[in-house]
Coordinates of C-alpha atoms in Angstrom, one line a residue:
M1 CA 0.0 0.0 0.0
I2 CA 1.1 3.6 -0.4
G3 CA 3.2 5.0 2.4
P4 CA 2.7 8.6 3.6
M5 CA 5.5 10.1 1.5
R6 CA 4.8 8.0 -1.5
H7 CA 1.1 8.8 -1.2
R8 CA 1.8 12.5 -1.2
L9 CA 4.0 12.2 -4.3
A10 CA 1.3 10.2 -6.0
V11 CA -1.4 12.7 -5.2
A12 CA 0.8 15.5 -6.4
A13 CA 1.2 13.6 -9.7
V14 CA -2.5 13.3 -9.9
A15 CA -2.9 17.0 -9.4
A16 CA -0.5 17.8 -12.1
F17 CA -2.2 15.5 -14.6
T18 CA -5.6 16.8 -13.6
A19 CA -4.8 20.4 -13.9
V20 CA -2.8 20.5 -17.1
G21 CA -2.1 17.0 -18.4
L22 CA 1.4 16.4 -19.8
R23 CA 2.8 18.9 -22.2
P24 CA 3.3 17.2 -25.5
D25 CA 6.6 17.4 -27.4
A26 CA 6.6 17.9 -31.2
A27 CA 6.2 14.1 -31.9
E28 CA 3.3 13.8 -29.4
A29 CA 1.6 16.8 -30.8
Q30 CA 0.8 14.8 -33.9
Q31 CA -1.4 12.5 -31.7
A32 CA -4.6 13.6 -30.0
P33 CA -4.3 13.5 -26.2
L34 CA -6.0 10.6 -24.5
T35 CA -8.4 11.8 -21.7
I36 CA -9.0 9.4 -18.8
V37 CA -11.8 10.2 -16.4
S38 CA -11.8 8.9 -12.8
W39 CA -12.7 9.7 -9.2
G40 CA -9.7 11.6 -7.9
G41 CA -7.7 11.4 -4.7
S42 CA -5.9 8.3 -3.6
Y43 CA -8.0 6.2 -6.0
T44 CA -6.7 8.0 -9.1
A45 CA -3.2 8.0 -7.5
S46 CA -3.3 4.2 -7.5
Q47 CA -4.4 4.3 -11.2
M48 CA -1.6 6.6 -12.1
I49 CA 0.9 4.2 -10.6
A50 CA -0.7 1.0 -12.0
Y51 CA -2.0 2.1 -15.4
V52 CA -1.6 5.7 -16.6
N53 CA 2.1 6.3 -16.0
P54 CA 3.2 2.9 -17.4
Y55 CA 0.9 3.4 -20.4
R56 CA 2.4 6.8 -21.1
E57 CA 5.9 5.4 -20.9
R58 CA 5.0 2.5 -23.2
T59 CA 3.3 4.6 -25.9
D60 CA 4.8 8.1 -25.4
R61 CA 1.3 9.4 -25.8
W62 CA 0.1 12.6 -24.2
V63 CA -2.3 11.4 -21.4
R64 CA -4.4 13.6 -19.2
V65 CA -6.6 12.7 -16.2
V66 CA -9.7 14.6 -15.1
D67 CA -12.0 13.9 -12.1
Y68 CA -15.8 13.6 -11.9
N69 CA -18.4 12.5 -9.4
G70 CA -19.9 9.7 -11.3
G71 CA -23.2 9.4 -13.2
L72 CA -24.0 9.6 -16.9
S73 CA -25.0 13.2 -17.3
E74 CA -21.8 14.6 -18.6
I75 CA -21.3 11.6 -21.0
E76 CA -24.9 12.1 -22.2
A77 CA -24.3 15.8 -22.8
Q78 CA -21.1 15.1 -24.8
V79 CA -22.7 12.4 -26.9
T80 CA -25.8 14.4 -27.6
A81 CA -23.8 17.4 -28.6
L82 CA -21.6 15.3 -30.9
N83 CA -18.7 16.7 -29.0
V84 CA -17.1 13.9 -27.1
T85 CA -14.0 15.0 -25.2
W86 CA -13.7 12.1 -22.8
D87 CA -12.1 8.9 -24.1
V88 CA -12.0 6.4 -21.2
V89 CA -14.3 6.7 -18.1
D90 CA -14.2 4.8 -14.8
L91 CA -17.8 3.7 -14.4
G92 CA -19.9 2.0 -11.7
L93 CA -21.7 -1.1 -12.9
S94 CA -25.2 0.3 -13.0
D95 CA -24.0 3.3 -14.9
A96 CA -22.2 1.0 -17.4
V97 CA -25.4 -1.0 -17.9
R98 CA -27.6 2.0 -18.3
G99 CA -25.0 3.8 -20.5
C100 CA -24.9 0.8 -22.8
E101 CA -28.7 0.5 -23.0
Q102 CA -29.0 4.2 -23.8
G103 CA -26.4 4.1 -26.6
L104 CA -23.9 6.3 -24.7
L105 CA -21.0 3.9 -24.7
E106 CA -19.1 2.1 -27.3
E107 CA -19.3 -1.7 -27.4
I108 CA -16.0 -3.5 -26.5
D109 CA -15.0 -6.8 -28.0
P110 CA -13.4 -9.0 -25.2
A111 CA -11.0 -10.2 -27.9
I112 CA -8.9 -7.1 -27.3
L113 CA -8.1 -8.4 -23.8
E114 CA -4.8 -10.1 -22.9
P115 CA -4.9 -13.7 -21.6
A116 CA -3.7 -14.5 -18.1
P117 CA 0.0 -15.2 -17.6
D118 CA -0.7 -19.0 -17.7
G119 CA -2.6 -18.6 -21.0
T120 CA -6.1 -18.7 -19.6
P121 CA -8.3 -16.7 -21.9
A122 CA -9.5 -13.4 -20.5
T123 CA -13.1 -14.5 -20.8
E124 CA -12.4 -17.3 -18.3
D125 CA -10.2 -15.2 -16.0
F126 CA -12.5 -12.2 -15.3
L127 CA -15.0 -12.1 -12.5
E128 CA -18.6 -12.8 -13.7
E129 CA -19.6 -9.1 -13.7
G130 CA -16.3 -7.9 -15.2
L131 CA -17.2 -8.4 -18.8
R132 CA -20.0 -6.3 -20.1
T133 CA -21.1 -5.4 -23.6
C134 CA -19.8 -1.8 -23.2
A135 CA -17.4 -2.0 -20.3
I136 CA -14.5 -4.1 -18.9
G137 CA -14.0 -4.7 -15.2
Q138 CA -11.2 -3.1 -13.3
N139 CA -11.6 -3.6 -9.5
V140 CA -14.0 -4.7 -6.8
F141 CA -14.6 -2.2 -4.0
S142 CA -17.0 -1.9 -1.1
T143 CA -19.0 0.8 0.5
V144 CA -18.5 0.5 4.2
V145 CA -18.8 2.4 7.4
G146 CA -15.7 4.2 8.6
Y147 CA -15.6 5.5 12.2
D148 CA -13.4 7.5 14.5
K149 CA -11.7 5.0 16.8
G150 CA -11.3 7.6 19.6
R151 CA -15.1 8.2 19.9
Y152 CA -16.2 4.9 21.4
A153 CA -14.8 2.7 24.1
S154 CA -16.8 -0.2 22.5
P155 CA -17.0 0.3 18.7
P156 CA -20.0 -0.7 16.6
Q157 CA -20.1 -4.3 15.6
S158 CA -23.0 -4.3 13.1
I159 CA -24.6 -1.9 10.6
A160 CA -27.4 -1.3 13.1
G161 CA -24.9 0.8 15.1
F162 CA -24.7 3.4 12.3
F163 CA -28.4 4.2 13.0
N164 CA -28.1 3.9 16.8
L165 CA -27.5 7.5 17.9
E166 CA -28.2 6.8 21.6
R167 CA -25.4 4.2 21.9
Y168 CA -23.1 5.7 19.3
P169 CA -23.7 9.5 19.4
G170 CA -22.3 11.8 16.8
K171 CA -22.8 13.1 13.3
R172 CA -23.1 10.6 10.3
G173 CA -21.6 11.2 6.9
L174 CA -23.6 10.1 3.9
R175 CA -23.2 10.5 0.1
K176 CA -25.9 12.4 -1.7
N177 CA -27.2 9.2 -3.4
P178 CA -29.8 6.6 -2.4
R179 CA -27.6 3.6 -3.3
V180 CA -26.2 1.6 -0.4
I181 CA -27.8 3.8 2.3
L182 CA -31.3 2.3 1.5
E183 CA -29.8 -1.2 1.7
W184 CA -28.2 -0.4 5.0
A185 CA -31.4 1.1 6.4
L186 CA -33.2 -2.2 5.8
M187 CA -30.4 -4.4 7.1
A188 CA -30.3 -2.2 10.2
D189 CA -34.0 -2.6 10.5
G190 CA -33.7 -6.4 10.6
V191 CA -34.0 -7.4 6.9
A192 CA -31.7 -10.3 6.1
P193 CA -29.0 -9.4 3.5
A194 CA -30.3 -11.9 1.0
E195 CA -33.8 -10.3 1.1
V196 CA -32.8 -6.7 0.8
Y197 CA -33.7 -6.2 -2.9
D198 CA -36.9 -8.2 -2.6
V199 CA -38.0 -5.9 0.2
L200 CA -36.8 -2.7 -1.7
S201 CA -38.9 -3.9 -4.7
T202 CA -42.1 -3.1 -2.8
G203 CA -43.5 0.3 -1.9
E204 CA -43.7 -0.8 1.7
G205 CA -40.0 -1.7 1.7
V206 CA -38.9 1.7 0.3
N207 CA -41.1 3.4 2.9
R208 CA -39.5 1.3 5.6
A209 CA -36.0 2.3 4.5
F210 CA -36.8 6.0 4.5
A211 CA -38.5 5.7 7.9
K212 CA -35.2 4.2 9.2
L213 CA -33.3 7.1 7.6
D214 CA -35.6 9.5 9.4
T215 CA -34.1 8.4 12.7
I216 CA -30.7 9.9 11.9
K217 CA -31.7 12.7 9.5
R218 CA -30.9 15.5 12.0
Q219 CA -27.3 14.2 12.4
I220 CA -26.4 13.8 8.7
V221 CA -23.4 15.6 7.1
W222 CA -23.7 15.2 3.3
W223 CA -20.8 14.7 0.9
D224 CA -20.3 14.4 -2.9
N225 CA -16.6 13.7 -3.4
A226 CA -15.3 10.2 -2.6
A227 CA -12.2 11.8 -1.0
T228 CA -14.2 13.7 1.6
P229 CA -15.2 11.0 4.2
P230 CA -11.8 10.3 5.7
K231 CA -11.3 14.1 6.0
L232 CA -14.6 14.5 7.8
L233 CA -13.5 11.9 10.3
A234 CA -10.0 13.4 10.7
E235 CA -11.6 16.9 11.3
G236 CA -14.1 15.5 13.9
A237 CA -17.0 16.6 11.7
V238 CA -18.5 13.2 11.9
A239 CA -18.2 10.1 14.2
M240 CA -19.1 7.7 11.4
T241 CA -19.4 8.0 7.7
Q242 CA -20.3 6.1 4.6
T243 CA -17.1 5.6 2.7
Y244 CA -15.2 3.4 0.3
N245 CA -13.0 0.8 1.8
G246 CA -9.9 1.7 -0.2
R247 CA -10.2 5.4 0.7
I248 CA -10.4 4.8 4.4
Q249 CA -7.8 2.1 4.3
D250 CA -5.4 4.5 2.7
A251 CA -6.1 7.0 5.5
I252 CA -5.5 4.3 8.1
D253 CA -2.2 3.2 6.5
G254 CA -1.2 6.9 6.6
G255 CA -1.7 6.9 10.4
A256 CA -5.3 8.1 10.8
D257 CA -7.0 6.9 14.0
Q258 CA -9.9 5.4 12.0
A259 CA -11.4 2.0 11.5
I260 CA -13.7 0.0 9.1
L261 CA -17.0 -1.6 10.1
W262 CA -17.2 -4.4 7.5
D263 CA -20.6 -5.7 8.6
G264 CA -23.2 -4.9 5.8
Q265 CA -20.6 -3.9 3.3
V266 CA -22.1 -3.5 -0.2
R267 CA -19.7 -4.7 -2.9
D268 CA -19.5 -3.3 -6.4
I269 CA -17.2 -3.3 -9.4
E270 CA -15.6 -0.5 -11.3
L271 CA -15.3 -0.8 -15.1
W272 CA -13.7 1.0 -18.0
G273 CA -16.0 2.4 -20.6
I274 CA -15.7 4.5 -23.8
P275 CA -18.1 7.3 -24.5
K276 CA -19.9 6.8 -27.9
G277 CA -18.3 8.9 -30.6
T278 CA -14.8 9.5 -29.2
R279 CA -12.3 10.5 -31.8
N280 CA -9.7 8.4 -30.0
K281 CA -11.5 5.0 -30.0
A282 CA -8.5 3.0 -31.1
A283 CA -6.3 4.5 -28.4
A284 CA -9.0 4.1 -25.8
L285 CA -9.3 0.4 -26.6
D286 CA -5.5 0.0 -26.5
F287 CA -5.4 1.7 -23.1
I288 CA -8.1 -0.7 -21.7
S289 CA -6.3 -3.7 -23.1
F290 CA -3.1 -2.6 -21.3
A291 CA -4.8 -1.5 -18.1
T292 CA -6.7 -4.8 -17.7
Q293 CA -3.6 -7.0 -17.9
S294 CA -3.3 -9.2 -14.8
E295 CA -0.1 -7.5 -13.5
R296 CA -1.5 -4.0 -14.0
M297 CA -4.6 -4.9 -11.9
A298 CA -2.5 -6.5 -9.2
E299 CA -0.4 -3.4 -9.0
Q300 CA -3.4 -1.2 -8.3
S301 CA -4.4 -3.5 -5.5
R302 CA -1.0 -3.0 -4.0
H303 CA -1.6 0.7 -3.7
I304 CA -5.3 0.8 -2.7
A305 CA -7.4 -1.9 -1.1
Y306 CA -9.6 -2.8 -4.0
G307 CA -9.7 -6.3 -5.3
P308 CA -8.7 -7.0 -8.9
A309 CA -11.4 -8.1 -11.4
R310 CA -9.3 -11.0 -12.7
K311 CA -8.6 -14.2 -10.8
S312 CA -5.0 -14.4 -12.0
A313 CA -4.3 -10.9 -10.6
L314 CA -5.7 -11.8 -7.2
A315 CA -3.2 -14.8 -7.2
M316 CA -0.3 -12.4 -7.6
L317 CA -1.0 -10.5 -4.3
S318 CA 0.6 -11.2 -0.9
D319 CA -1.5 -12.3 2.1
E320 CA -0.9 -8.9 3.7
V321 CA -2.5 -7.1 0.8
T322 CA -5.3 -9.7 0.3
A323 CA -6.4 -9.3 4.0
K324 CA -7.3 -5.7 3.4
L325 CA -9.6 -6.4 0.4
P326 CA -13.4 -6.4 0.6
T327 CA -13.4 -10.0 -0.7
A328 CA -11.3 -11.3 2.2
E329 CA -13.2 -14.0 4.2
A330 CA -12.8 -12.2 7.5
N331 CA -14.4 -9.1 6.0
S332 CA -17.3 -10.8 4.3
Q333 CA -19.9 -11.3 7.1
N334 CA -23.3 -10.0 5.9
A335 CA -21.7 -8.6 2.7
I336 CA -24.0 -8.2 -0.3
W337 CA -23.3 -7.4 -3.9
S338 CA -25.0 -4.2 -5.2
N339 CA -27.8 -5.4 -7.5
H340 CA -26.8 -3.5 -10.7
G341 CA -29.9 -4.6 -12.6
W342 CA -32.2 -3.4 -9.9
W343 CA -30.5 -0.1 -9.6
A344 CA -30.4 0.4 -13.4
E345 CA -34.2 0.0 -13.3
N346 CA -34.9 2.1 -10.2
Q347 CA -32.1 4.7 -9.9
E348 CA -33.9 7.6 -11.5
R349 CA -37.1 7.0 -9.5
L350 CA -35.3 6.7 -6.2
N351 CA -33.0 9.6 -7.0
A352 CA -36.1 11.8 -7.1
R353 CA -37.6 10.4 -4.0
F354 CA -34.2 10.6 -2.1
T355 CA -33.6 14.3 -3.2
A356 CA -37.1 15.2 -2.0
W357 CA -36.5 13.5 1.3
R358 CA -33.0 14.9 1.7
T359 CA -34.0 18.5 1.1
S360 CA -37.1 18.5 3.2
E361 CA -37.0 19.7 6.8
A362 CA -35.8 17.2 9.4
G363 CA -38.8 15.8 11.1
Q364 CA -41.1 16.5 8.2
K365 CA -43.2 13.5 7.2
A366 CA -41.3 11.6 4.5
P367 CA -42.8 11.1 1.1
T368 CA -44.2 7.6 0.7
E369 CA -44.4 5.1 -2.1
G370 CA -47.7 4.3 -3.7
T371 CA -48.4 0.9 -5.2
A372 CA -45.8 -1.8 -4.9
R373 CA -43.5 -2.2 -7.8

């Protein structure tokens, strides 16, 4: 994992790329720059080390990296305007599915992917969700609860603790998105992990989740950027927060007095996608082929605690690294996989419901679902 000094250097490199890219020399000026879009912070730092810098050295191509906060709105705007300026985008699975269905992403033939070192074809080496029509898997991450170790003599042991303000007082950090927090609300209210999406598929289940959220609404600190949660903990702005396991692990490895509650973790997968109509399609495919090689994926996991999307890459990692991953056996109690199909179908509807709830006054009666879906 990245040590404190190496981490600062890596983040500085990200800032330089994000702000201005690399200045092309005369030879590079003949090539269009390749624009990679990701999430910033220590996550993009790990990608710079594992993928971007090695690719730049191999091809001598001008590469720039920009940050975004997820979603498809910017991709849709570029595609609709016939002015696509992004070439490769780091996507969540539900966005990859919806983007493909809506014609916003290029199809990617898995034949471009390199086999595993032992010759196993890529189609047999990737995790099941890692090969999509318009996207190729990169890493497995989890949304978890991070907490300030100094706040509680007896730390929370289950996701229910996140909603228990009496036993575990303090502010709660949440992302401005209904994903994960609705699943957590139901699990904290006694729904078995295997039944979460069945319950959420009913109007009564959605109402039940929002009713649980009502119990902590007055204590919520909202965030947008994935780099924010460890900072909120470090500043004492929150006692617990929704966060990504790799982000908080990076903070812990850097000396932060923080810890991870793995119970109820919601696993997901990040994928590479190509916006429809990019002028750099050939270069984008070449980058994805390079970045999804087994050793490249393993290298990212050495710098941030996200599991690789290839089995052969996982086999390259030490026990010390593997123990910090969301897929480690010790971290897997009550874990669930985010149901990308369910979210692809319901995201827009629940976004509207969630925004109305979030912006209403605390204590105001929550909007309710009508008929069951």
